Coordinates of C-alpha atoms in Angstrom, one line a residue:
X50 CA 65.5 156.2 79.4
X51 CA 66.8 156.2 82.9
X52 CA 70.2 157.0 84.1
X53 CA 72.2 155.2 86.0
X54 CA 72.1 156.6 90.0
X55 CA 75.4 156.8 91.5
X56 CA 74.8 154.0 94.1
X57 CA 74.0 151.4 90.9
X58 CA 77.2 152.6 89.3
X59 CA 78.8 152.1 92.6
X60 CA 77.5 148.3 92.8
X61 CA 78.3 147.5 89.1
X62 CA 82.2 148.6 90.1
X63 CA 82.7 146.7 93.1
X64 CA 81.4 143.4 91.3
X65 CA 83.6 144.1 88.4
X66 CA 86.6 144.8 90.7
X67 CA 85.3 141.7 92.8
X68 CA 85.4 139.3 89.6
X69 CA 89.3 141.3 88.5
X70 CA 90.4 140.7 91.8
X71 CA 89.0 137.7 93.6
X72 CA 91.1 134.9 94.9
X73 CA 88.6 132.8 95.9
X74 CA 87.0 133.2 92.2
X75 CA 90.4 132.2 90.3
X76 CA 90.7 128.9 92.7
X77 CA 86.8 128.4 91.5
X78 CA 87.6 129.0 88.1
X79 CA 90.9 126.9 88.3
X80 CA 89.1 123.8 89.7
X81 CA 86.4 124.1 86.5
X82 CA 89.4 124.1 84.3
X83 CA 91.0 121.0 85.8
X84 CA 87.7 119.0 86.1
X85 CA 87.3 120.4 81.7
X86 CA 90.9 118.9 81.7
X87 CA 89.7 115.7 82.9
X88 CA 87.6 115.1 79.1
X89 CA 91.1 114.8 77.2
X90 CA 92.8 113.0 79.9
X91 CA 90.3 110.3 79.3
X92 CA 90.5 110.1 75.5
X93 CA 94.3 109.8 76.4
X94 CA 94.1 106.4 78.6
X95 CA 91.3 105.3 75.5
X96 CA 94.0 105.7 73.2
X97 CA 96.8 103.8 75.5
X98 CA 94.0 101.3 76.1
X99 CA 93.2 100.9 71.9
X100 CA 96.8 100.8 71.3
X101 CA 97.3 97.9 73.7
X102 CA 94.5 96.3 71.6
X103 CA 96.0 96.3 68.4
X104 CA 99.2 95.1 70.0
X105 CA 97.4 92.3 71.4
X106 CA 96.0 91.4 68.3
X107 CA 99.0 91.7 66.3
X108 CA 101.0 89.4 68.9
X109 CA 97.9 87.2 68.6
X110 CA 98.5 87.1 64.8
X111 CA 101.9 85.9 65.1
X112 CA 101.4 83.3 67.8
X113 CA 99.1 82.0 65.5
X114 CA 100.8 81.4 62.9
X115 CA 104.5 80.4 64.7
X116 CA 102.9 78.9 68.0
X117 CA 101.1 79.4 70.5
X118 CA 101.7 79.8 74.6
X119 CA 102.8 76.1 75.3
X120 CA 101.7 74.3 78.3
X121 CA 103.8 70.7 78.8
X122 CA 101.6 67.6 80.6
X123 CA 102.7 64.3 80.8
X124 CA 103.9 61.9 80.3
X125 CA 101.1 59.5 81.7
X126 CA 100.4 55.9 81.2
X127 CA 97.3 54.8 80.7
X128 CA 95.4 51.6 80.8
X129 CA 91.6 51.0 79.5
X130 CA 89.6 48.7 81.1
X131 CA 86.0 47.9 80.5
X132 CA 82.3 48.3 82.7
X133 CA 79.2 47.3 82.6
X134 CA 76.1 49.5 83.0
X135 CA 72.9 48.2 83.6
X136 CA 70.8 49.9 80.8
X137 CA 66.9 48.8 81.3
X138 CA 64.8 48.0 78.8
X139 CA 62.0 50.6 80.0
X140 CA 61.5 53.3 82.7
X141 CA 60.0 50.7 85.7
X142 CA 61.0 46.9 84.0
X143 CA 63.1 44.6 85.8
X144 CA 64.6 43.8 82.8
X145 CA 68.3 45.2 82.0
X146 CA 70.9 44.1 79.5
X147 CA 74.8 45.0 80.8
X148 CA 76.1 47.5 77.8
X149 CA 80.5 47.6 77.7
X150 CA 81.9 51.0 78.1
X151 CA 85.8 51.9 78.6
X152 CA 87.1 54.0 81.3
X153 CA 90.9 54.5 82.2
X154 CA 93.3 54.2 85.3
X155 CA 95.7 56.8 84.4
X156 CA 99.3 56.3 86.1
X157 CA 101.9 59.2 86.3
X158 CA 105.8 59.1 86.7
X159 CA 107.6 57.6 89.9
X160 CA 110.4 60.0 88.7
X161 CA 110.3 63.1 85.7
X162 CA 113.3 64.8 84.6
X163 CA 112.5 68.1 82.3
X164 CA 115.7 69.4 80.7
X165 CA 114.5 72.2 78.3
X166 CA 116.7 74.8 76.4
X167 CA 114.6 77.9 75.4
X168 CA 116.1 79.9 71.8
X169 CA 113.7 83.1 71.9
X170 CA 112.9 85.5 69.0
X171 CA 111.6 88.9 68.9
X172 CA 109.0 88.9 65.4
X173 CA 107.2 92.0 64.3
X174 CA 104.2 93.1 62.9
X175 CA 104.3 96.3 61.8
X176 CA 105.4 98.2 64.5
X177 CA 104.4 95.9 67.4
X178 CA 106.5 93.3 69.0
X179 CA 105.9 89.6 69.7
X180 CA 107.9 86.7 71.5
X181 CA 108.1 83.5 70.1
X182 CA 110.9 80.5 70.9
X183 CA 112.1 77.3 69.6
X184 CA 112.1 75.0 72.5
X185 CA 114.1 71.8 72.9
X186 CA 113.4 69.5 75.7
X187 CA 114.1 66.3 76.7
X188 CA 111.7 63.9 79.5
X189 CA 112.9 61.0 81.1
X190 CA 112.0 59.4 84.0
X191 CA 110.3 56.2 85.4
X192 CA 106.8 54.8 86.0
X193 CA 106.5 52.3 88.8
X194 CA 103.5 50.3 89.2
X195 CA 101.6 50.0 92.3
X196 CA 99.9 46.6 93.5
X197 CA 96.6 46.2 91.5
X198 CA 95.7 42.3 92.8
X199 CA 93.4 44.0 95.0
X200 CA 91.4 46.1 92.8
X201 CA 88.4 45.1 91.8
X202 CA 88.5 45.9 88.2
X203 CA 92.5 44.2 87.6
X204 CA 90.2 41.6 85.7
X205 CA 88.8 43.7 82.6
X206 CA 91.9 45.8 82.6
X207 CA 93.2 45.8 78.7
X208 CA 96.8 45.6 79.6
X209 CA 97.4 45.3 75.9
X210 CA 96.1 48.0 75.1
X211 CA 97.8 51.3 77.3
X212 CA 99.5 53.9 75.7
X213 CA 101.6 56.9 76.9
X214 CA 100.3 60.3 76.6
X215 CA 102.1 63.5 76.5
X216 CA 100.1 66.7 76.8
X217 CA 101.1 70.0 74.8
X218 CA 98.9 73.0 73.9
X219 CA 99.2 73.6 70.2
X220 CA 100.2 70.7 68.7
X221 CA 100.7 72.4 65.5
X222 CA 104.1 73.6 66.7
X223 CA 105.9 70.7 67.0
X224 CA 108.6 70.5 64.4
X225 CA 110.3 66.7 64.3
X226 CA 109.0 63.2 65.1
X227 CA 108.2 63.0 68.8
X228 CA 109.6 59.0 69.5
X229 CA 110.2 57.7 73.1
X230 CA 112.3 54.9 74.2
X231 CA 110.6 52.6 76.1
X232 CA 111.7 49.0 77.2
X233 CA 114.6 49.2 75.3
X234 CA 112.4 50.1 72.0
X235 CA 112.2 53.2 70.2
X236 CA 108.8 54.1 69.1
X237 CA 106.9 57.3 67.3
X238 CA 104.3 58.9 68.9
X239 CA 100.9 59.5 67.3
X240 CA 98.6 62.9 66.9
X241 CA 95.9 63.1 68.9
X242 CA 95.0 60.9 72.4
X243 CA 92.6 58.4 73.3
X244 CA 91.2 60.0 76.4
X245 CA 90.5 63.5 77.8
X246 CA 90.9 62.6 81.4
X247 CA 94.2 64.2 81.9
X248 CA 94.8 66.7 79.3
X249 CA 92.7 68.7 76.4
X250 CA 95.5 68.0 73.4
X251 CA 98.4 66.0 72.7
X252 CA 100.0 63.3 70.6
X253 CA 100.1 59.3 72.4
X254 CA 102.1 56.4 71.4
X255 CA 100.9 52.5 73.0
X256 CA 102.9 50.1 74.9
X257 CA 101.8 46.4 74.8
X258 CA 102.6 46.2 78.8
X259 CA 100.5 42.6 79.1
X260 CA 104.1 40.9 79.0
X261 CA 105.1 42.5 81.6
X262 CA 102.6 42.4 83.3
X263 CA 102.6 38.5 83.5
X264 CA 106.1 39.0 84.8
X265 CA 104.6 41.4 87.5
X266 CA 107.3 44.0 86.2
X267 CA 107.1 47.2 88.4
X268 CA 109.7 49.2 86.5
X269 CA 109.1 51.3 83.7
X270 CA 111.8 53.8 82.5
X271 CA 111.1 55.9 79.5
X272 CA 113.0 59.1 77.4
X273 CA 111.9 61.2 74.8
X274 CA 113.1 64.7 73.1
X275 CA 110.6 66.6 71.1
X276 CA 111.0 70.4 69.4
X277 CA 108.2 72.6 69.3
X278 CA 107.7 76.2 68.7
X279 CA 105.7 78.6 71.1
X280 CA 105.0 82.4 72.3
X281 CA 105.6 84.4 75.2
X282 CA 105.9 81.5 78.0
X283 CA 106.0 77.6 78.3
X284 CA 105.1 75.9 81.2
X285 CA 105.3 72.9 83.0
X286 CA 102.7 70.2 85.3
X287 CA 104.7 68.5 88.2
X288 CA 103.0 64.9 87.7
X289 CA 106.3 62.8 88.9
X290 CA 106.6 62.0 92.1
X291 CA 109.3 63.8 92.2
X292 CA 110.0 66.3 89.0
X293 CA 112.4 68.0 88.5
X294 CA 112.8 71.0 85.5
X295 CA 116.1 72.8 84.4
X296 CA 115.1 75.7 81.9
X297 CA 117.8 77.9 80.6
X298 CA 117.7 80.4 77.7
X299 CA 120.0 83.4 76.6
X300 CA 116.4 86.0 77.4
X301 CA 117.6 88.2 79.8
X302 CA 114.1 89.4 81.3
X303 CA 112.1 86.5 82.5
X304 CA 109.1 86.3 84.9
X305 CA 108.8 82.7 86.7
X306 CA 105.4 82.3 87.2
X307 CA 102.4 79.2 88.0
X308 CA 101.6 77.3 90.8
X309 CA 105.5 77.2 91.8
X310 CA 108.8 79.1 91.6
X311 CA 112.0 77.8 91.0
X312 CA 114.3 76.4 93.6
X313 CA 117.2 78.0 91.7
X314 CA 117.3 80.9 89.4
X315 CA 120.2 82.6 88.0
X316 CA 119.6 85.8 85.8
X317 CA 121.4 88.2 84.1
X318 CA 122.0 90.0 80.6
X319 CA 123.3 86.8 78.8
X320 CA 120.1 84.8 80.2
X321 CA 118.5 82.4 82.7
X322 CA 118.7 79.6 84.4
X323 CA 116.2 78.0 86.5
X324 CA 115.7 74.6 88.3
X325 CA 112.5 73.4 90.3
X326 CA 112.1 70.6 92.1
X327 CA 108.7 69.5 93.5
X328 CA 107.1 66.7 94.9
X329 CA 103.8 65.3 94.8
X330 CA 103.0 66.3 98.4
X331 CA 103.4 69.9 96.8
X332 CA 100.1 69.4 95.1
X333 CA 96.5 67.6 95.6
X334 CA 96.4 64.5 92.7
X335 CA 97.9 61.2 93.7
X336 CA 100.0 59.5 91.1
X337 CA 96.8 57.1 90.0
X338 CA 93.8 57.1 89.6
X339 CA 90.3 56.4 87.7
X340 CA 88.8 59.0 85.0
X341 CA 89.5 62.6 85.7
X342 CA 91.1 64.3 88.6
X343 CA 91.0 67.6 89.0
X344 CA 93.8 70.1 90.1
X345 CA 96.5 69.1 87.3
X346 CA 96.1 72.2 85.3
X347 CA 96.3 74.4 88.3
X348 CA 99.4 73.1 89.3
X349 CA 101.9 74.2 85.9
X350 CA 104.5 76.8 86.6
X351 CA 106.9 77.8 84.1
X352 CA 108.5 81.4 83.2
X353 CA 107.1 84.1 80.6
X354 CA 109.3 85.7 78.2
X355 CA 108.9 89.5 79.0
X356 CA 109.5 92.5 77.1
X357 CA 112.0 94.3 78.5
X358 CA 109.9 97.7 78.3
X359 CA 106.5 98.0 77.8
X360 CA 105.9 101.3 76.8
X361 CA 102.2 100.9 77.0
X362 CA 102.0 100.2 80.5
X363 CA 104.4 103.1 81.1
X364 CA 102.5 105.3 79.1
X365 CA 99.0 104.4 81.2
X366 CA 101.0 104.8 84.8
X367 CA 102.1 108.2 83.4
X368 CA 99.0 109.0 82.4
X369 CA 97.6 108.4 85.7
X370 CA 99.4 111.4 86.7
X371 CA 97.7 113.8 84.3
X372 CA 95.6 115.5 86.7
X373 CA 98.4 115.8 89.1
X374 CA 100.4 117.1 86.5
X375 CA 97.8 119.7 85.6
X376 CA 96.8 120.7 89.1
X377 CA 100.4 121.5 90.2
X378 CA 101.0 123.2 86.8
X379 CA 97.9 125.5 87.1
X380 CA 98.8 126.2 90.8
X381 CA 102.0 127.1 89.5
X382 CA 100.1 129.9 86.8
X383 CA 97.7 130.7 89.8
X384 CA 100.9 131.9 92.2
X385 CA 102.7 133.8 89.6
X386 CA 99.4 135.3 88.9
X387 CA 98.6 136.6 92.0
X388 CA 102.4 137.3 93.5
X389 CA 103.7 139.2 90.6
X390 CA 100.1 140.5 89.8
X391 CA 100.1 139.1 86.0
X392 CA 96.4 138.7 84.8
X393 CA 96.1 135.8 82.7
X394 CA 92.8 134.4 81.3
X395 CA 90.5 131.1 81.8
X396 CA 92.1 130.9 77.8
X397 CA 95.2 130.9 78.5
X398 CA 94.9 128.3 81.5
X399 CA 93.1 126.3 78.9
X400 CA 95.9 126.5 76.0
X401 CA 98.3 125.2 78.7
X402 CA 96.3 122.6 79.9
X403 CA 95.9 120.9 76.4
X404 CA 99.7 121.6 75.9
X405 CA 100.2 119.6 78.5
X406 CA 97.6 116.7 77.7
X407 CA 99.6 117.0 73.9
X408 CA 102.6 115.6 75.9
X409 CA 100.9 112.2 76.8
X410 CA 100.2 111.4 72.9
X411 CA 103.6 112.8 72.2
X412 CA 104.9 110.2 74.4
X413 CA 102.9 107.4 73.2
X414 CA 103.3 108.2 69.7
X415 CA 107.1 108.6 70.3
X416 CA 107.6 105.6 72.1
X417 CA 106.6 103.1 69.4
X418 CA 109.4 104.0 67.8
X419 CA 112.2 104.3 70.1
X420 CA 113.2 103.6 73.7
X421 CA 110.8 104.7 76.4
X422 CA 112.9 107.2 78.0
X423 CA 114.5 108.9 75.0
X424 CA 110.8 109.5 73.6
X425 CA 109.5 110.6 77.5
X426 CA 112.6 113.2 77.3
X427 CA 112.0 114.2 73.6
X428 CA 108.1 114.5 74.9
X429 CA 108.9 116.4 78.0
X430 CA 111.7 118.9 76.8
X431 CA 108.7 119.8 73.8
X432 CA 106.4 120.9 75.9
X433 CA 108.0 122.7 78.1
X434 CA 109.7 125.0 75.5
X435 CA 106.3 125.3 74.6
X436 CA 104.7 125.8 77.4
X437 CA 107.9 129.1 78.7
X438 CA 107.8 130.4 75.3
X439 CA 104.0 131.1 76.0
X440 CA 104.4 131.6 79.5
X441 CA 107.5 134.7 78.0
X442 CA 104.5 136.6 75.6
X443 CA 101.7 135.9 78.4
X444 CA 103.9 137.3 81.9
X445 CA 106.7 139.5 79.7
X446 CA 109.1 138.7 81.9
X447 CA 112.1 135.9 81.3
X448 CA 112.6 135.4 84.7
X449 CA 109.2 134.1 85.3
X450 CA 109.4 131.5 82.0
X451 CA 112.6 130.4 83.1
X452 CA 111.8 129.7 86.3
X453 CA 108.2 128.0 85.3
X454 CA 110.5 126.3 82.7
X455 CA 112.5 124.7 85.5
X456 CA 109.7 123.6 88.1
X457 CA 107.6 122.0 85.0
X458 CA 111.6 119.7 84.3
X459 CA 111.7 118.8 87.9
X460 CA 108.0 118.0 87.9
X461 CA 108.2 116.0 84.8
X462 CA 111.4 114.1 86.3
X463 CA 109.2 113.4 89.2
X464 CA 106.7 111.9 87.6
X465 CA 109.2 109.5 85.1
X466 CA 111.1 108.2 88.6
X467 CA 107.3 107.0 89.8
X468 CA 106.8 105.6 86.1
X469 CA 110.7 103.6 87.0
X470 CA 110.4 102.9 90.6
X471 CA 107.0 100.7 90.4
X472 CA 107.9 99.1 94.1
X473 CA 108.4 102.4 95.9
X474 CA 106.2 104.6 93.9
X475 CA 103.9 105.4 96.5
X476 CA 106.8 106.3 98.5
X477 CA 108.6 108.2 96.3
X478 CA 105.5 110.0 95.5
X479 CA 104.1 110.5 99.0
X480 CA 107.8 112.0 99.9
X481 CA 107.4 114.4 96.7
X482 CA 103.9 115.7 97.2
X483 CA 105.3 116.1 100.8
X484 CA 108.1 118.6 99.3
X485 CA 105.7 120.5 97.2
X486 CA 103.2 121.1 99.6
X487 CA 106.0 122.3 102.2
X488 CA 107.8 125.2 99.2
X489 CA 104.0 125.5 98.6
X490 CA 103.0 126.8 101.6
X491 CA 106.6 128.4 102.5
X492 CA 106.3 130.4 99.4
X493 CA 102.7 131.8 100.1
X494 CA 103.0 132.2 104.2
X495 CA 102.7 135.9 104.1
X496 CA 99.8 136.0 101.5
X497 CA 96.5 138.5 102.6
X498 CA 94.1 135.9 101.1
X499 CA 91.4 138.1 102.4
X500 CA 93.2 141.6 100.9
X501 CA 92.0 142.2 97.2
X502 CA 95.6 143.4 96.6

């Protein structure tokens, strides 16, 4: 067996010193750890993302059952008339026989007048919130006819036949008989609607207008009140001519949302108020016309009914941060390692780092149960106890865990002012990178990187 010659022993030192002492191979071995980090950082935002999920689901159970998002159209007036269409007898023949079919010339409001009073309710499942309201709102307003003499089809219009249409999105919601006053008349409306032009769903009632007609009467003024039930927002389409729609209801965090915003808004912790007013060269329908049009959908506004905190969405922006976190953590290890020449192993880096991944699922778990920033603070003040009590056996000095103690609070009360400040996040967080890498580099300016010592 050979022995080893002094020059091989020699070799076999200086690597072994050179793997003890290396900076350059602690930074290498650092940046492996973070990028191993990276694996339960991702099952973290799955977890956020698959409690989201069953959230969604479980607010989609009870708007199925109480009501749905509501989506208000109408009313319109509408009036069939009958065509002819040439139908031949066979592909080439002269021969045709005119077949009847029914179209509509739809009319909407000269003037509409939306006055809706919103009564919201916070239902559970479980653990998981929904929003759901009782709506009250009443629609008046006018239709005004234009001149028809000169169209072409006035003649085979069934004036006799038109009916008024309202539009709403789950019509199992509504709660009383929907009746409308109309030409002095009170009459109920009826499930369902004769045409599709205008809206998907909705309940109709029909006005005899031929009278009238024969009178040339231009006039038509019309109210209604109807109470329905919904979920998380209602909205609005602005078919008048001029509309106008006053919302108020005692939530205290709304979000106005659609095709328009409100004119007027006044919010605060005993509710809203809100008031549009729009016109009709706000959008790009005219007030009549034949068969479909398109564009009506894509003009509703309205306001959502918000959760005040989402601790979901908080818990994804926070986990966001993770690697940050990590990094600046480990850095932290990496400069007490090689300033007051503690050795601590890839282990130990590793044992911190899923300490600190712990926090995130601490957080979510927490915060299903109680406000966001109580569990956030519960979360945060956990692991770092856990973390310096670690740090106390691993660097045997409480002046080192107390002061890693401290810069792991400030970093985790930088990170929750981002999570609050979603506006001037990136500025926040630009100005507090800025900071760390300035002590960062203050701290280490008289470092031999190239020294082994």
């Amino acid at each position: 067996m050979e022995t080893p010659t002094p020059q091989d022993v020699s070799f076999f030192e200086k690597a072994r010193n050179w793997i003890s002492n290396s900076i350059t191979l602690r930074l290498f071995t650092i940046g492996i750890l973070i990028l191993i980090m990276l694996i339960p950082v991702s099952m973290i935002e799955d977890l956020i993302r698959e409690r989201q999920y069953r959230q969604s689901d479980a607010q989609n159970e009870i708007s199925s059952t109480w009501g749905h998002p509501q989506t208000i159209t109408g009313p319109v007036l509408s009036v069939p008339y009958t065509i002819y269409n040439k139908v031949y007898e066979k592909e080439g023949s002269d021969k045709f026989k005119l077949v009847p079919a029914t179209q509509y010339v739809h009319f909407l409001p000269e003037n509409l007048k939306m006055d809706g009073n919103i009564q919201p309710e916070v239902r559970y499942r479980g653990i998981f919130e929904a929003i759901v309201y009782e709506s009250d709102v009443e629609i008046s307003g006018n239709f005004f006819f234009p001149d028809v003499s000169n169209w072409e089809q006035k003649d085979f219009f069934r004036w006799d036949e038109a009916f008024v249409s309202v539009g709403i999105s789950d019509l199992r919601s509504i709660q009383e008989d929907v009746k409308i006053m109309w030409e002095n008349q009170q009459q109920s409306f009826e499930p369902g609607i004769p045409s599709y032009d205008v809206m998907a769903s909705g309940i109709h009632v029909k006005v005899n207008i031929a009278p009238f007609i024969a009178e040339n009467k231009k006039d038509y003024p019309f109210k209604m009140n109807f109470k329905f039930n919904g979920s998380n927002y209602i909205k609005f389409t602005p078919i008048g001519k001029t509309t106008d729609v006053f919302l108020n209801s005692p939530w205290p965090t709304p979000s106005f949302d659609g095709a328009f915003l409100p004119d007027k808004r006044e919010v605060s912790k005993k509710g809203f108020a809100a008031h549009w007013n729009i016109l009709n060269l706000n959008r790009s329908y005219p007030q009549y016309f034949i068969g479909s049009t398109s564009g009506i959908g894509e003009s509703a506004f309205g306001v959502s009914l918000m959760l005040p905190v989402d601790q979901y969405q908080k818990s994804m922006r926070a986990a966001k941060y993770a690697v940050l976190f990590i990094t600046l953590t480990f850095m932290v290890f990496f400069f007490i390692q090689i300033i007051n020449k503690v050795r601590i192993h890839p282990i130990q880096y590793i044992l911190v780092g899923f300490a600190l991944c712990i926090f995130y699922t601490l957080l979510i778990s927490l915060s299903e149960h109680m406000h966001f920033g109580v569990a956030y603070l519960i979360a945060a003040i956990s692991i770092v106890l856990l973390t310096s009590f670690y740090a106390q056996g691993t660097f045997k000095n409480t002046k080192l865990s107390f002061m890693l103690a401290g810069i792991m609070g400030i970093l985790y009360g930088f990170i929750f002012s981002i999570i609050q400040l979603e506006d001037y996040a990136l500025l926040v967080g630009s100005i507090g990178l800025f900071i760390a890498l300035a002590v960062l580099m203050f701290i280490t300016r008289n470092i031999q990187w190239y020294s082994n010592k």
